[in-house]
Amino acid sequence: MATRSDRTGTAVRTPRDPAAPKAPPGDRTGPGAPPRTRTRTRTRQPRLWTWLLLPGTLWMTGFLVASLLLVATLALGTTDPLGNPRFGLNFANLTALADPAYSTVLLRSLGYALITCLISLAIAYPVAYAIALRGGRFKNLLIAAIVVPFFANYLVRMYGWSVVLSDDGPLLRALRAIGLADDSTKILQTGVGVIAGLVYGFVVFMIIPLYAAMERMDTSLIEAGRDLYGGPLRTFLFVTVPATRQGAAAGCVLVFLPAMGDFVSAQLMGGPDQIMIGNLIQDKFFQGQNWPLGSALTMLLMAVLFLGMLGYLRRTRKDEAEAAR
Amino acid sequence: MSTQPRPSTPRAPSPQQAPSPQEAPSGRKDGSPRQGPRTQRRRRRGAERRPRFAIAVTALFFLLLYLPVGVVVLFSFNAQKSLTVLDGVSMRWYTALLHDDVLLDSLGMSLRVSLVAMAGSLVLGVALALGLVRSRSRLGSFAGLIMLVPLITPEIVTGVAAMLLFKGLGITLSTTTVMLAEITFSISYVTVILRSRIAALNPEVEEAAMDLGATRGQALRLVTLPALLPSILASAVLIFALVFDDFVLAYFTTGVDPQPLSVRIYSAIRFGVQPTINAVGTLMLAGSIGLIVLALAIPRLFGRRGGLDLLSGK
């Protein structure tokens, strides 16, 4: 029991539940605590714990919240003739975003990020399925083998991936050998290359939540599906996928967020005509020196992602409401 | 009862089974010496059929996952400059690395930044996590909210924001600004990891310590923190590795010289490929993989639970 609760990360709750079902979860005072201790903790607890909260909160407010607010305000600013940013109340940057050049890039970023999500799903489902249901005692080892390289330097991995995908790299050579590609086939400098980079960079974010969902899934459902004459594909589509859709939704958010903001993949795998919104932002801050416009683009990115998050939250809330019923 | 397993027998030739290629081989190979009526055994096996397709995709995925890493490692030992043809084994690029002062400066800076960010985010993050779990003040819900911001904001946004803040305050970008930004970014990770661990602790142990005369501060120092030590160590190692490898935030907050190693690698990759990068990359890969394995292993070294549950997800 102990190992089980440890694995799922939900801690000591399970072993105690049958013994004290009426104790509300989250009650930390303990039902049997004598009144004397209780009054003592009541008076001292808030002060110490609140003091502990203070430095971190101040730090995060000062560096994070303030800096994000600064981006939002600068999006309404202007640049003076010398190129220095000036604060103001100017909507020119926001209207400039309507420029078709920007909307093309935004749509491309959205499209690439969505395709990245779909491909990641297509990879993560079989991988998570195979490991969660057939991994046996190698489960944790296999998952660690996926997670560990993901923590290695993003640039080095991307660079290695670009070497693999290069015109005379191992992948294209292998494809040519089996006749699936000819000499003119290219992966780098195309949209395919950019998406391949994004998938390689973020597919782990899809595998982990899906794996967690599959682990939690009641496998007798799959057997039931088979017993009811579902073929492997039908059982998968009508049993496994619905049972793990929350994991898939979480994975999609976790892949979509960084994929939208990424600028390394488009730079290394794509060309000048494959840039994404991240490259635009980077360009406005480093080459163009137009910080207000860069800020406006950053806010645009945030707005798109915020809408996506809202959709996800509504979805999960609906799921939770259904589960609670 | 007896009619239920019956239909399993005609299952094999049924049209539904026809398109599934995994049926025939798995049915035979898995044949364990288990006894039982024929029909029942068959149904059993049907349910435990090996998902060949999923296993094949997984194998291919692992191949593609490790191919780029393998290529970097392999070509770091290449005697020639080529990135496509292996031409003898040599340590040439590693010795070149030893004489590359710019890269060594960057390495030193990355190490300093990682150490400072690790220490800073641990102090702030552990305190914040304790406060978040135990305090019921309104500050806690605010802190819990802003702590999540870095986790759901793409790094490019936090990077741009940090850079604007420093420039706005008139601070020249330097090693210090990278450190400040990395601490901000790491606090969230420390807090998320430790929060669940603290919630899992039994608060009655602390109360027992106080009943025996310890003050709340002493109980925290002598009881709670030692119990959290494996998790704290594991997140320390994790933060070190994450900060050392971080690129986006470092890219936006670094000054001219020295630059963090990952930023240096970025410019090297952009402006023509240099084989030294393979050597640096190999060392970085080895370093971060070693650290992550260590972070995963720490709870086991302590012989108790309460370390880093990377695998159970957030």
XYZ file of C-alpha atoms in Angstrom:
639
model
C 0.000 0.000 0.000
C 2.772 2.337 0.892
C 4.601 1.776 -2.364
C 1.416 2.249 -4.298
C 0.592 5.581 -2.818
C 4.191 6.626 -3.297
C 4.089 5.809 -6.949
C 0.987 7.790 -7.668
C 2.321 10.658 -5.631
C -0.847 11.066 -3.639
C 0.782 10.142 -0.373
C -0.599 8.786 2.843
C -4.243 9.314 2.144
C -5.050 5.780 1.018
C -3.949 3.729 4.015
C -5.902 5.827 6.446
C -9.123 6.131 4.526
C -10.837 2.943 5.682
C -9.936 3.564 9.304
C -11.176 7.123 9.538
C -13.570 7.783 6.709
C -15.166 10.751 8.395
C -11.963 12.750 8.837
C -12.077 15.498 6.257
C -9.083 15.469 3.907
C -6.788 18.352 4.513
C -7.489 18.533 8.207
C -4.019 18.982 9.554
C -4.739 19.586 13.172
C -5.322 15.894 13.784
C -8.525 14.690 15.370
C -6.936 13.537 18.627
C -4.832 16.594 19.359
C -5.337 17.822 22.913
C -6.819 21.281 23.194
C -3.689 22.723 24.811
C -1.484 22.032 21.788
C -4.169 23.252 19.568
C -4.348 26.683 21.073
C -0.592 26.911 20.974
C -0.419 26.048 17.290
C -3.304 28.332 16.522
C -1.512 31.339 17.890
C 1.945 30.569 16.518
C 1.229 28.825 13.290
C 0.021 31.684 11.138
C 2.939 33.926 11.950
C 5.781 31.529 11.167
C 4.202 30.086 8.051
C 3.253 33.483 6.728
C 6.753 34.775 7.347
C 8.084 31.845 5.345
C 5.797 32.766 2.474
C 6.956 36.333 2.368
C 10.430 36.311 0.751
C 9.483 34.005 -2.099
C 6.279 35.883 -2.781
C 8.049 39.224 -2.779
C 10.739 37.868 -5.080
C 8.243 36.437 -7.543
C 6.160 39.595 -7.472
C 9.174 41.790 -8.024
C 10.800 39.831 -10.779
C 7.998 37.966 -12.463
C 4.731 39.820 -12.063
C 6.358 43.220 -12.452
C 8.279 42.157 -15.535
C 5.195 40.699 -17.194
C 3.296 43.896 -16.464
C 6.170 45.799 -18.009
C 5.809 43.827 -21.236
C 2.101 44.583 -21.272
C 2.668 48.311 -20.800
C 5.490 48.547 -23.276
C 3.253 46.955 -25.897
C 1.441 50.296 -25.859
C 4.636 52.292 -26.069
C 6.606 53.784 -28.921
C 10.208 54.166 -29.954
C 11.853 57.570 -30.157
C 13.985 58.535 -33.176
C 17.064 57.021 -31.535
C 15.311 53.683 -31.194
C 14.851 53.866 -27.451
C 11.576 52.539 -26.105
C 9.143 55.085 -24.689
C 6.105 54.325 -22.638
C 2.842 55.767 -23.778
C -0.662 55.011 -24.739
C -0.301 54.113 -28.323
C -2.208 51.439 -30.145
C -0.061 51.533 -33.272
C 1.759 48.363 -32.257
C -1.454 46.506 -31.741
C -2.874 47.622 -35.063
C 0.437 46.764 -36.713
C -0.221 43.178 -35.675
C -3.040 43.109 -38.200
C -0.393 43.321 -40.924
C -0.794 40.224 -43.114
C 2.914 39.495 -42.694
C 2.351 38.967 -38.971
C -0.908 37.094 -39.298
C 0.754 34.680 -41.725
C 3.458 33.960 -39.171
C 0.914 33.630 -36.381
C -1.205 31.219 -38.403
C 1.867 29.231 -39.355
C 2.914 29.014 -35.699
C -0.575 27.897 -34.709
C -0.620 25.328 -37.497
C 2.829 23.969 -36.668
C 2.035 23.789 -32.967
C -1.253 21.986 -33.645
C 0.365 19.512 -36.043
C 3.097 18.983 -33.448
C 0.385 18.143 -30.895
C -1.271 15.662 -33.248
C 1.967 13.927 -34.208
C 3.021 13.828 -30.556
C -0.316 12.213 -29.719
C 0.170 9.669 -32.487
C 3.603 8.801 -31.097
C 2.762 9.035 -27.420
C -0.308 6.794 -27.469
C 1.445 3.653 -28.678
C 4.558 4.383 -26.613
C 2.646 5.061 -23.393
C 0.392 2.078 -24.086
C 3.266 -0.301 -24.707
C 5.169 0.830 -21.620
C 2.250 1.153 -19.210
C 0.557 -2.097 -20.174
C 3.425 -4.234 -21.410
C 6.409 -2.709 -19.651
C 6.317 -5.159 -16.770
C 9.152 -4.609 -14.391
C 11.000 -2.458 -16.921
C 8.288 0.220 -16.824
C 10.147 2.728 -14.676
C 13.399 2.082 -16.455
C 11.823 2.685 -19.859
C 10.151 5.900 -18.732
C 13.422 7.073 -17.217
C 15.107 6.296 -20.545
C 12.650 8.684 -22.193
C 12.827 11.405 -19.548
C 16.588 11.503 -19.033
C 17.711 12.661 -22.498
C 14.905 15.189 -22.441
C 16.642 16.950 -19.573
C 19.863 17.115 -21.551
C 20.628 20.404 -23.230
C 17.856 21.390 -25.626
C 20.249 22.981 -28.089
C 22.577 20.026 -28.229
C 19.664 17.680 -28.840
C 18.252 19.955 -31.523
C 21.641 20.236 -33.119
C 22.044 16.444 -33.158
C 18.567 16.118 -34.606
C 19.388 18.607 -37.362
C 22.469 16.542 -38.216
C 20.295 13.414 -38.389
C 17.791 15.144 -40.664
C 20.367 16.858 -42.857
C 20.462 16.186 -46.593
C 23.145 13.523 -46.331
C 22.322 12.543 -42.784
C 21.512 9.006 -41.666
C 17.741 9.333 -41.925
C 17.548 10.512 -45.532
C 20.257 8.062 -46.551
C 18.255 5.216 -45.048
C 15.083 6.425 -46.741
C 16.889 6.666 -50.074
C 18.258 3.162 -49.657
C 14.767 1.710 -49.306
C 13.449 3.907 -52.089
C 11.237 6.162 -49.992
C 13.179 9.277 -50.928
C 15.189 10.501 -53.870
C 18.128 12.850 -54.123
C 15.978 15.950 -54.149
C 14.073 15.088 -50.986
C 14.766 17.558 -48.230
C 13.679 17.708 -44.623
C 15.749 20.591 -43.335
C 14.764 24.040 -44.584
C 11.144 22.916 -44.891
C 8.105 23.043 -42.660
C 8.449 19.299 -42.165
C 11.851 19.921 -40.624
C 10.463 22.540 -38.237
C 7.648 20.242 -37.113
C 10.093 17.356 -36.761
C 12.193 19.562 -34.504
C 9.212 20.602 -32.393
C 8.018 17.023 -32.024
C 11.477 15.870 -31.043
C 11.755 18.673 -28.534
C 8.422 18.316 -26.778
C 6.957 14.841 -27.344
C 8.037 13.869 -23.827
C 5.481 16.296 -22.396
C 2.822 14.210 -24.127
C 4.178 10.811 -23.144
C 4.412 11.468 -19.401
C 0.792 12.530 -18.707
C -0.517 9.877 -21.091
C 1.587 7.257 -19.370
C 0.274 8.379 -15.987
C -3.299 8.168 -17.302
C -2.743 4.692 -18.748
C -1.225 3.483 -15.505
C -4.309 4.619 -13.649
C -6.643 3.109 -16.218
C -8.611 -0.002 -15.341
C -7.150 -2.566 -17.746
C -10.109 -4.874 -17.339
C -11.913 -2.367 -19.560
C -9.636 -3.384 -22.410
C -10.305 -7.050 -21.775
C -14.003 -6.315 -21.666
C -13.696 -4.552 -25.004
C -11.982 -7.574 -26.470
C -14.534 -9.938 -25.007
C -17.208 -7.912 -26.703
C -15.512 -8.633 -30.022
C -13.793 -5.321 -30.433
C -10.765 -5.605 -32.668
C -7.539 -4.044 -31.379
C -8.231 -0.806 -33.175
C -11.844 -0.522 -32.071
C -10.978 -1.378 -28.483
C -8.274 1.243 -28.568
C -10.491 3.935 -30.056
C -13.594 3.302 -27.982
C -12.102 2.117 -24.703
C -8.506 3.241 -24.239
C -8.749 6.704 -25.762
C -11.840 7.825 -23.791
C -10.393 6.430 -20.578
C -7.172 8.415 -21.000
C -8.471 11.600 -22.595
C -7.593 13.745 -19.597
C -3.976 12.718 -19.878
C -4.084 13.462 -23.584
C -5.593 16.903 -22.961
C -2.931 17.748 -20.388
C -0.266 16.549 -22.803
C -1.653 18.703 -25.602
C -1.426 21.800 -23.399
C 2.094 20.902 -22.306
C 3.217 20.415 -25.909
C 1.306 23.307 -27.398
C 2.640 25.939 -24.964
C 6.352 25.502 -25.641
C 5.854 24.656 -29.314
C 4.125 27.990 -29.897
C 6.894 29.909 -28.184
C 9.844 28.034 -29.618
C 12.228 29.783 -31.947
C 15.145 27.362 -32.066
C 13.452 24.707 -34.170
C 12.344 27.150 -36.850
C 15.841 28.589 -36.922
C 17.788 25.340 -37.119
C 15.372 23.193 -39.108
C 13.489 25.752 -41.179
C 14.631 28.607 -43.277
C 13.831 32.291 -43.460
C 10.428 31.444 -44.892
C 9.551 29.099 -42.035
C 9.792 31.544 -39.149
C 7.387 31.301 -36.237
C 6.144 33.947 -33.833
C 9.042 33.204 -31.467
C 11.501 34.147 -34.204
C 9.625 37.387 -34.813
C 9.807 38.296 -31.134
C 13.474 37.438 -30.977
C 14.103 39.497 -34.078
C 12.278 42.564 -32.760
C 14.332 42.493 -29.560
C 17.750 41.712 -30.954
C 17.972 42.716 -34.597
C 15.126 45.158 -35.091
C 15.504 46.876 -31.711
C 11.791 47.618 -31.786
C 10.910 46.631 -28.260
C 7.358 47.981 -28.192
C 6.473 45.953 -31.263
C 8.252 42.946 -29.764
C 6.238 43.387 -26.591
C 3.045 43.587 -28.596
C 3.952 40.339 -30.356
C 4.705 38.749 -26.981
C 1.290 39.797 -25.709
C -0.276 38.367 -28.852
C 1.436 35.041 -28.169
C 0.239 35.131 -24.574
C -3.314 35.916 -25.690
C -3.376 32.947 -28.066
C -2.033 30.625 -25.394
C -4.437 32.024 -22.821
C -7.370 31.183 -25.081
C -6.017 27.677 -25.450
C -5.666 27.332 -21.688
C -9.238 28.541 -21.171
C -10.484 25.870 -23.530
C -8.495 23.253 -21.665
C -9.746 24.395 -18.257
C -13.373 24.368 -19.397
C -12.879 20.899 -20.802
C -11.302 19.485 -17.633
C -13.906 21.135 -15.435
C -16.610 19.464 -17.477
C -14.809 16.139 -17.131
C -14.486 16.589 -13.401
C -18.142 17.501 -13.060
C -19.059 14.353 -14.957
C -16.772 12.240 -12.819
C -18.200 13.704 -9.630
C -21.715 12.838 -10.629
C -21.443 -20.191 -18.410
C -20.606 -22.781 -20.985
C -22.077 -20.776 -23.795
C -19.977 -17.724 -23.020
C -16.554 -19.014 -24.056
C -17.954 -20.870 -27.022
C -18.050 -17.989 -29.434
C -14.345 -17.520 -28.914
C -13.667 -20.549 -31.042
C -15.034 -19.112 -34.274
C -13.309 -15.836 -33.505
C -10.179 -16.625 -35.409
C -11.741 -16.859 -38.842
C -14.229 -14.080 -38.163
C -13.929 -11.092 -40.484
C -12.927 -8.777 -37.658
C -9.791 -10.704 -36.982
C -8.680 -10.800 -40.553
C -7.084 -7.341 -40.697
C -5.158 -7.771 -37.447
C -1.784 -9.278 -38.271
C -0.765 -9.776 -34.678
C -3.361 -12.441 -33.956
C -1.784 -15.483 -35.521
C 1.811 -15.264 -34.295
C 1.046 -14.069 -30.789
C -1.543 -16.760 -30.319
C 1.067 -19.383 -30.785
C 4.205 -17.877 -29.349
C 2.671 -16.824 -26.089
C 1.511 -20.373 -25.486
C 2.331 -20.775 -21.850
C 2.036 -24.243 -20.373
C -1.128 -23.205 -18.604
C -3.843 -25.828 -18.387
C -7.522 -25.350 -18.963
C -10.246 -25.866 -21.487
C -9.144 -24.958 -24.922
C -11.671 -22.245 -25.498
C -10.938 -20.507 -22.258
C -7.232 -20.527 -22.851
C -7.734 -19.024 -26.234
C -9.810 -16.209 -24.860
C -7.203 -15.514 -22.239
C -4.560 -15.195 -24.805
C -6.756 -12.995 -26.888
C -7.024 -10.550 -24.026
C -3.301 -10.639 -23.358
C -2.371 -10.291 -26.986
C 0.821 -8.366 -27.448
C 0.216 -4.972 -29.012
C 2.747 -5.470 -31.803
C 2.006 -2.149 -33.412
C 2.528 -0.216 -30.193
C 5.712 -2.089 -29.446
C 7.049 -1.434 -32.948
C 6.296 2.295 -32.655
C 7.981 2.361 -29.253
C 11.094 0.697 -30.621
C 11.226 3.171 -33.516
C 10.658 6.038 -31.098
C 13.560 4.962 -28.910
C 15.760 4.671 -31.992
C 14.909 8.207 -33.108
C 15.158 9.547 -29.552
C 18.710 8.379 -29.127
C 19.956 8.743 -32.705
C 20.689 12.500 -32.471
C 22.371 12.075 -29.118
C 24.401 9.185 -30.485
C 25.412 11.192 -33.536
C 26.742 14.024 -31.380
C 28.730 11.643 -29.186
C 30.043 9.623 -32.127
C 31.213 12.587 -34.161
C 32.856 14.217 -31.177
C 35.503 11.508 -31.587
C 35.802 11.977 -35.338
C 39.308 12.669 -36.588
C 38.026 14.877 -39.376
C 35.792 17.905 -39.546
C 32.996 16.096 -41.396
C 29.628 15.566 -39.803
C 28.592 12.785 -42.135
C 31.659 10.610 -42.564
C 33.462 9.022 -39.665
C 37.140 9.154 -40.404
C 39.138 7.626 -37.640
C 38.946 8.127 -33.915
C 40.674 10.948 -32.125
C 40.401 13.199 -29.119
C 41.239 16.158 -31.328
C 38.089 18.146 -30.573
C 38.397 17.586 -26.870
C 41.928 18.939 -26.811
C 40.773 21.855 -28.952
C 38.192 22.475 -26.259
C 40.833 22.628 -23.547
C 42.541 25.468 -25.392
C 39.378 27.380 -26.162
C 39.432 30.099 -23.524
C 36.120 31.583 -24.631
C 34.326 28.275 -24.155
C 36.060 27.650 -20.839
C 34.970 31.085 -19.616
C 31.430 30.231 -20.615
C 31.641 26.923 -18.816
C 32.828 28.662 -15.654
C 30.031 31.181 -15.881
C 27.395 28.499 -16.404
C 28.677 26.628 -13.367
C 28.581 29.771 -11.222
C 25.088 30.663 -12.393
C 23.818 27.142 -11.738
C 25.273 27.049 -8.234
C 23.900 30.439 -7.249
C 20.502 29.728 -8.794
C 20.397 26.399 -7.023
C 21.184 27.898 -3.621
C 18.905 30.889 -4.044
C 15.914 29.006 -5.364
C 16.260 26.327 -2.694
C 16.163 28.822 0.160
C 13.242 30.755 -1.290
C 11.467 27.720 -2.708
C 11.585 25.524 0.393
C 10.305 28.378 2.557
C 7.602 29.138 0.036
C 6.534 25.497 -0.188
C 6.333 25.198 3.606
C 4.307 28.364 3.787
C 2.032 27.299 0.951
C 1.163 23.994 2.596
C 0.884 25.123 6.193
C -0.261 28.711 6.131
C -3.874 29.515 5.611
C -3.350 33.207 5.100
C -4.529 34.997 2.003
C -0.938 35.618 0.981
C -0.694 31.869 0.448
C -3.323 31.726 -2.258
C -1.703 34.656 -4.037
C 1.722 33.003 -3.799
C 0.291 29.707 -5.017
C -1.090 31.476 -8.038
C 1.973 33.424 -9.135
C 4.170 30.408 -8.514
C 2.337 28.664 -11.339
C 2.931 31.495 -13.801
C 6.412 30.393 -14.970
C 5.149 26.860 -15.480
C 2.399 27.899 -17.885
C 4.226 30.733 -19.604
C 6.488 29.944 -22.527
C 10.091 30.677 -21.691
C 10.432 33.229 -24.439
C 7.835 35.392 -22.667
C 9.527 35.195 -19.269
C 12.839 35.807 -21.014
C 11.625 38.922 -22.806
C 9.948 40.136 -19.619
C 13.058 39.678 -17.485
C 15.196 41.451 -20.053
C 12.808 44.406 -20.209
C 12.728 44.614 -16.414
C 16.496 44.771 -16.120
C 16.829 47.248 -18.944
C 13.969 49.287 -17.507
C 15.722 49.466 -14.155
C 18.889 50.520 -15.913
C 20.765 47.347 -14.950
C 23.401 46.255 -17.444
C 22.890 42.644 -18.471
C 25.576 40.469 -16.944
C 26.174 37.266 -15.041
C 24.152 38.690 -12.151
C 21.057 39.281 -14.250
C 21.225 35.706 -15.541
C 21.425 34.500 -11.939
C 18.435 36.588 -10.858
C 16.337 35.385 -13.787
C 17.281 31.749 -13.243
C 16.417 31.927 -9.538
C 12.970 33.293 -10.398
C 12.432 30.507 -12.875
C 13.690 27.760 -10.522
C 11.642 28.718 -7.452
C 8.529 27.313 -9.116
C 10.164 23.947 -9.703
C 11.441 23.664 -6.135
C 8.051 24.657 -4.773
C 6.086 22.258 -6.974
C 8.342 19.328 -6.085
C 8.443 20.034 -2.353
C 4.841 21.055 -1.946
C 3.507 17.553 -2.506
C 6.195 16.115 -0.264
C 5.389 18.471 2.599
C 1.691 17.759 2.227
C 2.549 14.063 2.524
C 4.417 14.535 5.808
C 2.599 13.609 8.956
C 2.099 16.876 10.881
C 1.549 14.944 14.089
C 5.273 14.210 14.287
C 5.931 17.938 14.449
C 3.239 18.347 17.051
C 4.783 15.540 19.082
C 8.106 17.362 18.988
C 6.413 20.494 20.261
C 4.641 18.569 22.981
C 8.087 17.470 24.067
C 9.095 21.066 24.419
C 10.426 22.105 21.043
C 9.419 25.458 19.671
C 7.827 25.524 16.234
C 11.078 26.727 14.749
C 12.997 23.904 16.398
C 10.441 21.356 15.250
C 10.833 22.672 11.725
C 14.612 22.578 11.869
C 15.054 19.291 13.729
C 12.097 17.267 12.472
C 10.581 18.582 9.269
C 13.650 19.664 7.316
C 15.569 16.403 7.915
C 12.507 14.485 6.743
C 12.489 16.576 3.574
C 16.215 16.283 2.977
C 16.068 13.672 0.187
C 13.529 15.749 -1.742
C 15.526 18.913 -1.168
C 18.730 17.280 -2.396
C 16.985 15.786 -5.402
C 15.483 19.113 -6.406
C 18.842 20.799 -5.856
C 20.451 18.462 -8.367
C 17.535 18.894 -10.743
C 17.685 22.693 -10.553
C 21.416 22.640 -11.146
C 20.957 20.549 -14.279
C 18.009 22.598 -15.542
C 19.749 25.925 -15.048
C 23.015 24.706 -16.503
C 21.195 23.545 -19.626
C 18.781 26.444 -19.848
C 19.036 28.401 -23.036
C 16.096 30.728 -23.623
C 16.159 32.622 -20.342
C 19.950 32.831 -20.386
C 19.838 34.078 -23.967
C 17.592 37.012 -23.093
C 19.278 38.025 -19.860
C 22.974 37.601 -20.609
C 25.358 40.412 -21.365
C 28.250 40.485 -23.760
C 31.001 38.609 -22.006
C 31.140 35.943 -20.706
C 28.046 34.230 -22.015
C 26.525 31.041 -20.641
C 27.646 27.878 -22.368
C 24.297 27.171 -24.000
C 24.193 30.676 -25.485
C 27.715 30.184 -26.791
C 26.679 26.898 -28.379
C 23.703 28.620 -29.957
C 25.825 31.179 -31.741
C 28.305 28.513 -32.784
C 25.521 26.411 -34.332
C 24.014 29.410 -36.085
C 27.190 30.586 -37.697
C 28.507 27.446 -39.296
C 28.986 24.098 -37.691
C 32.096 23.580 -35.645
C 33.118 20.090 -34.610
C 34.138 21.360 -31.177
C 30.423 21.678 -30.499
C 30.154 17.896 -30.655
C 32.747 17.619 -27.912
C 31.115 20.299 -25.732
C 27.736 18.745 -26.412
C 28.946 15.296 -25.437
C 30.337 16.588 -22.165
C 27.120 18.480 -21.449
C 25.016 15.443 -22.279
C 27.098 13.254 -20.008
C 26.945 15.842 -17.241
C 23.209 16.446 -17.322
C 22.316 12.793 -17.777
C 24.530 11.950 -14.804
C 22.842 14.649 -12.701
C 19.328 13.538 -13.635
C 20.119 9.924 -12.867
C 21.504 11.126 -9.545
C 18.363 13.162 -8.852
C 16.232 10.112 -9.588
C 18.435 7.874 -7.462
C 18.740 10.089 -4.366
C 15.542 8.896 -2.677
C 16.736 5.344 -3.144
C 20.144 6.141 -1.706
C 18.377 7.392 1.369
C 16.452 4.187 1.560
C 13.156 5.896 2.016
C 10.466 7.457 -0.048
C 10.120 11.144 -0.447
C 12.441 12.107 -3.220
C 11.666 13.254 -6.665
C 8.717 11.799 -8.469
C 9.616 12.818 -11.969
C 7.821 9.820 -13.318
C 4.451 10.247 -11.721
C 3.966 13.557 -13.469
C 2.831 16.806 -11.964
